Coordinates of C-alpha atoms in Angstrom, one line a residue:
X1 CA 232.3 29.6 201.2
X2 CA 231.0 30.5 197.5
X3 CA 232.6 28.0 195.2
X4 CA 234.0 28.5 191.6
X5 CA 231.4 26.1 190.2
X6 CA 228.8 28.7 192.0
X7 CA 230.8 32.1 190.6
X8 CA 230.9 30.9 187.4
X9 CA 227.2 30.2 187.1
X10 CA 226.5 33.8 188.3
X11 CA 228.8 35.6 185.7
X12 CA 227.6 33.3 183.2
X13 CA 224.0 34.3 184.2
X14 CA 224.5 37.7 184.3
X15 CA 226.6 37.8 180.8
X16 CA 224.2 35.9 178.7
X17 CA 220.7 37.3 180.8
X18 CA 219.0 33.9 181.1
X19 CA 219.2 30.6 183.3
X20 CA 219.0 28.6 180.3
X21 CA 221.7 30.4 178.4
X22 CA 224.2 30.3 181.0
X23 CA 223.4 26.4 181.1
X24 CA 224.0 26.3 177.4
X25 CA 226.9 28.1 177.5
X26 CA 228.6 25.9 180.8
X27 CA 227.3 22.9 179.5
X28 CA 225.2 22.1 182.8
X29 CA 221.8 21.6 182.9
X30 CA 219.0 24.7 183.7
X31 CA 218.5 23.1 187.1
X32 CA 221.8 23.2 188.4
X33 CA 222.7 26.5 187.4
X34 CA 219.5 27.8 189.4
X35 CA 220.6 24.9 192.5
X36 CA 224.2 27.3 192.5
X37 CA 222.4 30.1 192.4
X38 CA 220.0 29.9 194.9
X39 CA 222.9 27.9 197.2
X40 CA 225.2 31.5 196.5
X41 CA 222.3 33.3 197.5
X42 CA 221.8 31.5 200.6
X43 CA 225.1 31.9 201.9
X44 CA 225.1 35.8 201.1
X45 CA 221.7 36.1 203.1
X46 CA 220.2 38.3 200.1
X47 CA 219.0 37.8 196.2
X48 CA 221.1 38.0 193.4
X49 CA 218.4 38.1 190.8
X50 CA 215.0 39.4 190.0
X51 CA 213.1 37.0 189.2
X52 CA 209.5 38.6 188.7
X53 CA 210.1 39.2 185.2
X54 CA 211.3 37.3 182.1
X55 CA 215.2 37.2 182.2
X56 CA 217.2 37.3 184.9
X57 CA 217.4 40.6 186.0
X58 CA 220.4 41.3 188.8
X59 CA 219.1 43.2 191.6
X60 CA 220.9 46.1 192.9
X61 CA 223.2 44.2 195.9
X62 CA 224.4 41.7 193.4
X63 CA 226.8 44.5 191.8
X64 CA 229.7 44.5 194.0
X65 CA 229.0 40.6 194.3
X66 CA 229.8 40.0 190.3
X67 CA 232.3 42.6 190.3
X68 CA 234.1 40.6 192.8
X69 CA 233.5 36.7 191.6
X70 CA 234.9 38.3 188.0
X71 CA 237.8 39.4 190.0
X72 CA 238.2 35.9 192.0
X73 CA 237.3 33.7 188.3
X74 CA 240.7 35.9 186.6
X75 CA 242.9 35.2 189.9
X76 CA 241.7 31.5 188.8
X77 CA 242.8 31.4 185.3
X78 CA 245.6 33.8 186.4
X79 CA 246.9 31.0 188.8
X80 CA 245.9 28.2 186.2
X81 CA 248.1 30.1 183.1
X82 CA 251.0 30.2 186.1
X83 CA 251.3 27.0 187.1
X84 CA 249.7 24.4 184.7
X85 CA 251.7 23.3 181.7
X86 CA 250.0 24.5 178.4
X87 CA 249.9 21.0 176.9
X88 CA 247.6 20.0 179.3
X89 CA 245.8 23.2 179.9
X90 CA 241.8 22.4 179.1
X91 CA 239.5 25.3 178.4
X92 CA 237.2 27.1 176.1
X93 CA 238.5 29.9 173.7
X94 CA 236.0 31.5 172.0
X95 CA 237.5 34.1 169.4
X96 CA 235.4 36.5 167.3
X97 CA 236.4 37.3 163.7
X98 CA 234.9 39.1 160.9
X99 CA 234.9 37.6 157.3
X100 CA 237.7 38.8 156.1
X101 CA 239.8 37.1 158.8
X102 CA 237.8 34.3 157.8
X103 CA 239.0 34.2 154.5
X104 CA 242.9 35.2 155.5
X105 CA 245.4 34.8 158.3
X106 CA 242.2 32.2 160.5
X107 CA 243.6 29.0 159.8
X108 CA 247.3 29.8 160.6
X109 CA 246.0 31.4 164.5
X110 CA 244.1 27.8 164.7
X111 CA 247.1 26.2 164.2
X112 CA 249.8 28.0 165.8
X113 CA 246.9 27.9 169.0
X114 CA 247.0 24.3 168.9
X115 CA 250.2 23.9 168.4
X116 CA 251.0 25.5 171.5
X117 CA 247.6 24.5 173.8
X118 CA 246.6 21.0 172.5
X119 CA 243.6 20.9 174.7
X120 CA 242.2 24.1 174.0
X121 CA 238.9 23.8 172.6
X122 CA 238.8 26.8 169.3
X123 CA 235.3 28.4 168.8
X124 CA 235.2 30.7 166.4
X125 CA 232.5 33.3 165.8
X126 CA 232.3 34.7 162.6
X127 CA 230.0 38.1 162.7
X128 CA 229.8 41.7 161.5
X129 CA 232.0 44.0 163.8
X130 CA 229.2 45.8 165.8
X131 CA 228.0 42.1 166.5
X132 CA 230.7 41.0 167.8
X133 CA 231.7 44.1 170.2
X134 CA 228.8 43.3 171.6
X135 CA 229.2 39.8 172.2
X136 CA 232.5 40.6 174.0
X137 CA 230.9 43.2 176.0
X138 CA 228.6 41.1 177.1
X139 CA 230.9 38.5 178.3
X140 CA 229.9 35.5 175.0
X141 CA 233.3 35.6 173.6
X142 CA 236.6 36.2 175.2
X143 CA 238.7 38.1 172.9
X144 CA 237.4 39.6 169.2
X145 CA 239.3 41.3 165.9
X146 CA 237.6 44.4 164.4
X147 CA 239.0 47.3 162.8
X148 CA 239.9 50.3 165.3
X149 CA 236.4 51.7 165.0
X150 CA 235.2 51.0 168.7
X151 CA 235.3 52.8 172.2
X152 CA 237.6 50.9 174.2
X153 CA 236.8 52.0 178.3
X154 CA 237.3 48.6 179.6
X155 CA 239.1 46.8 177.1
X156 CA 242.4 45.9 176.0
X157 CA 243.5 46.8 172.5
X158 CA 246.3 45.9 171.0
X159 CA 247.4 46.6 167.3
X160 CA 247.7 44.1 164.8
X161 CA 247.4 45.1 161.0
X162 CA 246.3 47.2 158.3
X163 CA 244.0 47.3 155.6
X164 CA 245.1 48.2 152.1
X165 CA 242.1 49.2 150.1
X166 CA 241.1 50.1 146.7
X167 CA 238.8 50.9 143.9
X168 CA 237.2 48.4 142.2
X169 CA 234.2 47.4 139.5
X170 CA 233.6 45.4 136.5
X171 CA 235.4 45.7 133.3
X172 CA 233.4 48.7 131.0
X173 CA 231.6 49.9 133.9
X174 CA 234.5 52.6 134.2
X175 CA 237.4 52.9 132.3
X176 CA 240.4 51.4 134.6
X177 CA 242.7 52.8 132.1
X178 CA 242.8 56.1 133.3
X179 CA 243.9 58.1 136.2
X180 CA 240.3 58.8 137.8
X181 CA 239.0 61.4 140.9
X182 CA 236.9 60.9 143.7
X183 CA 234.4 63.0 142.3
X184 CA 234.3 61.2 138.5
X185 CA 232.7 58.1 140.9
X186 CA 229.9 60.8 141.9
X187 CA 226.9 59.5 139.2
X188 CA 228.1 55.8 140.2
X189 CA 226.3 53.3 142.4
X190 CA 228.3 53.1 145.6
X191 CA 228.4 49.2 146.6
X192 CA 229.0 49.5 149.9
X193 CA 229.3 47.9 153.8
X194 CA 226.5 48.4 156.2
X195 CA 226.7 49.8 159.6
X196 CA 227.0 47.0 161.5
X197 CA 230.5 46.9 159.8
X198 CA 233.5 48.2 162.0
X199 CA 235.4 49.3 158.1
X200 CA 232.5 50.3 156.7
X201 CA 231.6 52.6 159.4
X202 CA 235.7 54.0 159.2
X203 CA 235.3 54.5 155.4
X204 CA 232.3 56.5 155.2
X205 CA 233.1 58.2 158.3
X206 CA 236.1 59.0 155.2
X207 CA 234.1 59.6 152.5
X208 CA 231.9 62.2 154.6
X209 CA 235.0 64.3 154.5
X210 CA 235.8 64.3 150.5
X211 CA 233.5 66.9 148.7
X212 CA 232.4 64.4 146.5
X213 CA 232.1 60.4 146.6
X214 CA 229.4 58.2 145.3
X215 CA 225.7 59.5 145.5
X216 CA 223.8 56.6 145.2
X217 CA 224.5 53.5 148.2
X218 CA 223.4 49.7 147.7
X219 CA 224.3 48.7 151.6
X220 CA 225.6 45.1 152.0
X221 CA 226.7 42.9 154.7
X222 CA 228.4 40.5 153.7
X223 CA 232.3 40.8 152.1
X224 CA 231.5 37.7 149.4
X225 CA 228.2 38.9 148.2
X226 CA 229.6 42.3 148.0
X227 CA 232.1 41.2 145.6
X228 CA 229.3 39.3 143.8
X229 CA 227.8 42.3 143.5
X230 CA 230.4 44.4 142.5
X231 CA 231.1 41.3 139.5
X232 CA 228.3 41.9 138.5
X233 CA 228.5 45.8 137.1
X234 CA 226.3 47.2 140.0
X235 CA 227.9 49.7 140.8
X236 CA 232.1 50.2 142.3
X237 CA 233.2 49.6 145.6
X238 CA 236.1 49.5 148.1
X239 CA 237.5 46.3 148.8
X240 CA 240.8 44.9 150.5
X241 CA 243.2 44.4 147.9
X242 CA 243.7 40.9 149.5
X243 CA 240.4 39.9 148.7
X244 CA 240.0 41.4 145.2
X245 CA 243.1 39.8 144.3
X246 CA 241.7 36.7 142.9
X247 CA 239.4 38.2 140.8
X248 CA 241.5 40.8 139.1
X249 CA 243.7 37.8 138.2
X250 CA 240.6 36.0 136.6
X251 CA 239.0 39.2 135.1
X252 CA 236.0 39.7 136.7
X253 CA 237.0 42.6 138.3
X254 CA 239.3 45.9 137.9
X255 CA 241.5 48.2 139.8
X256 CA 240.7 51.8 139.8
X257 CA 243.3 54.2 140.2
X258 CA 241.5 57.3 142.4
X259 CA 242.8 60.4 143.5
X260 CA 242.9 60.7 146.8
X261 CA 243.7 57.2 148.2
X262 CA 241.4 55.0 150.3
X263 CA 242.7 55.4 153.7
X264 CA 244.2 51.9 155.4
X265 CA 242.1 50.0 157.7
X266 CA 243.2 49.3 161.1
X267 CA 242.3 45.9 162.8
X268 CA 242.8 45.1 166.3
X269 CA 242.3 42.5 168.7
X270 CA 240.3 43.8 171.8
X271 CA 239.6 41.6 175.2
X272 CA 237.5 42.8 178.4
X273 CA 240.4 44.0 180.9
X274 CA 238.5 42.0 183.9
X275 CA 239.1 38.9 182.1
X276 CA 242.3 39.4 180.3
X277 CA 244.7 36.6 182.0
X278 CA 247.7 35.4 181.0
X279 CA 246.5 32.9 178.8
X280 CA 244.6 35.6 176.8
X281 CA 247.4 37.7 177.1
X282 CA 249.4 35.0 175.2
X283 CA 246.2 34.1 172.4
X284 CA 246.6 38.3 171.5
X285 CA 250.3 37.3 171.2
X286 CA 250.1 34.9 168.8
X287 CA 247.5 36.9 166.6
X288 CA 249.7 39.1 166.6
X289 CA 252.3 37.0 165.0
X290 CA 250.3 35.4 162.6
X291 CA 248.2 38.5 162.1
X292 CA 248.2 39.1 158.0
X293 CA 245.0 40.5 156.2
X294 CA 247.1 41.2 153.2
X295 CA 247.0 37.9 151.9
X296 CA 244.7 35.3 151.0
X297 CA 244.8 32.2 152.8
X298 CA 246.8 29.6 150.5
X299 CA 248.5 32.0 148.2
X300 CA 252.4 32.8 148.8
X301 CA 254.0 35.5 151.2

């Protein structure tokens, strides 16, 4: 009979494409990951993987096979949440977060994980949102939190918070003073997040439905150097007013008060539904109660 030791090594081949990567990523050496392998294969009487190319390539009978050992793997950790104790439960979590989790609510989910799951081993991956979907999709993380800007066939999504955001630029590069349109921003430099960004692909799906917005775009990646950016009288840009906070208290930046309103941002936490187990089930739960974008981490509620 197949063992877990040999279903695990095929998921993790098939998830991260490589014999080497699933090694990496089980902690086993390249040899015995291709020893469980070819000891699976054996006992099914056929080949799970191509191996003519580079990669490792599944070959078309190996599709009900991995359907069925990620079915058999979530019965596991469906048994194991059941019936052992979460202080002694040992496992990997790995959790995928963009920056601005990063710079928020992060440190109170670590704790309130370990808190209840001593044992747990926390690996966070810190990523732009298209990055990460895709890690989870292909099996490298186990649960991820974007903004609601994603297909979810195959996933579970459940809510979490929202996104105030706002105007902002450096003092004299508009006047802050007055009440200001969407379309007085029209001859400014729009400082702005790329497409691999879950919000920034929500705001300009926004912006494409005002009749005027920003002509001129300076794409960028990164939340901090945006603001760095944005400090330094490039141009305006939307920002979380959680974010922005500490530098509208020191002056580098100001608040601009457009008509209409930037739209909230959404954020959810999305897990593969083949792999969603109990003990995932309770990870989303506690991000959901910790959950709180509207605040930088260390200031007061």
């Amino acid at each position: 009979m197949p063992t877990f030791k040999q279903l695990e090594a095929l998921v993790a081949v098939v998830d991260h494409g490589t014999f080497d990567a699933a090694a990496n990523r089980l902690g086993q050496v390249q040899s015995a990951i291709s020893r469980q392998i070819q000891e699976l294969e054996h006992w099914l009487g056929f080949a799970l993987f191509d191996r003519s190319g580079r990669g490792a390539k599944p070959t078309p009978l190996a599709a009900e096979v991995i359907a069925q050992a990620r079915e058999v793997l979530l019965q596991r950790d469906i048994v194991n949440s059941c019936l052992i104790s979460p202080e002694v439960l040992s496992r990997k979590l790995r959790i995928g977060i963009t920056e601005l989790s990063a710079l928020t609510w992060l440190p109170r989910l670590i704790k309130a994980i370990t808190e209840h799951y001593p044992k747990v081993r926390i690996e966070p991956e810190v990523d732009l949102s298209v990055r990460l979907h895709g890690l989870l999709m292909a099996g490298k993380v186990d649960v991820i939190v974007v903004p609601d800007a994603f297909s979810t066939n195959g996933l579970i999504k459940v809510a979490l918070d929202e996104v105030r955001n706002s105007w902002f630029c450096a003092p004299g590069v508009l006047d802050h003073r007055q009440p200001l349109r969407l379309e007085d921003l029209r001859h400014c430099t729009l400082l702005a997040q790329g497409k691999l960004s879950g919000a920034g692909f929500l705001m300009d799906s926004w912006l494409a439905t005002q009749p005027a917005s920003p002509s001129a775009h300076i794409p960028c990646s990164s939340l901090a150097a945006l603001i760095g950016l944005s400090v330094s009288g490039l141009g305006v840009t939307y920002l979380p007013d959680a974010t922005a906070a500490p530098y509208l208290h020191n002056g580098q930046l100001v608040k601009l008060n457009v008509e209409p309103p930037l739209p909230t941002t959404p954020y959810v936490a999305l897990a593969r539904a083949d792999s969603y187990s109990p003990f995932l089930r309770h990870v989303v739960e506690l991000m959901s109660a910790q959950c709180d974008l509207q605040q930088p981490y260390g200031r007061p509620a």
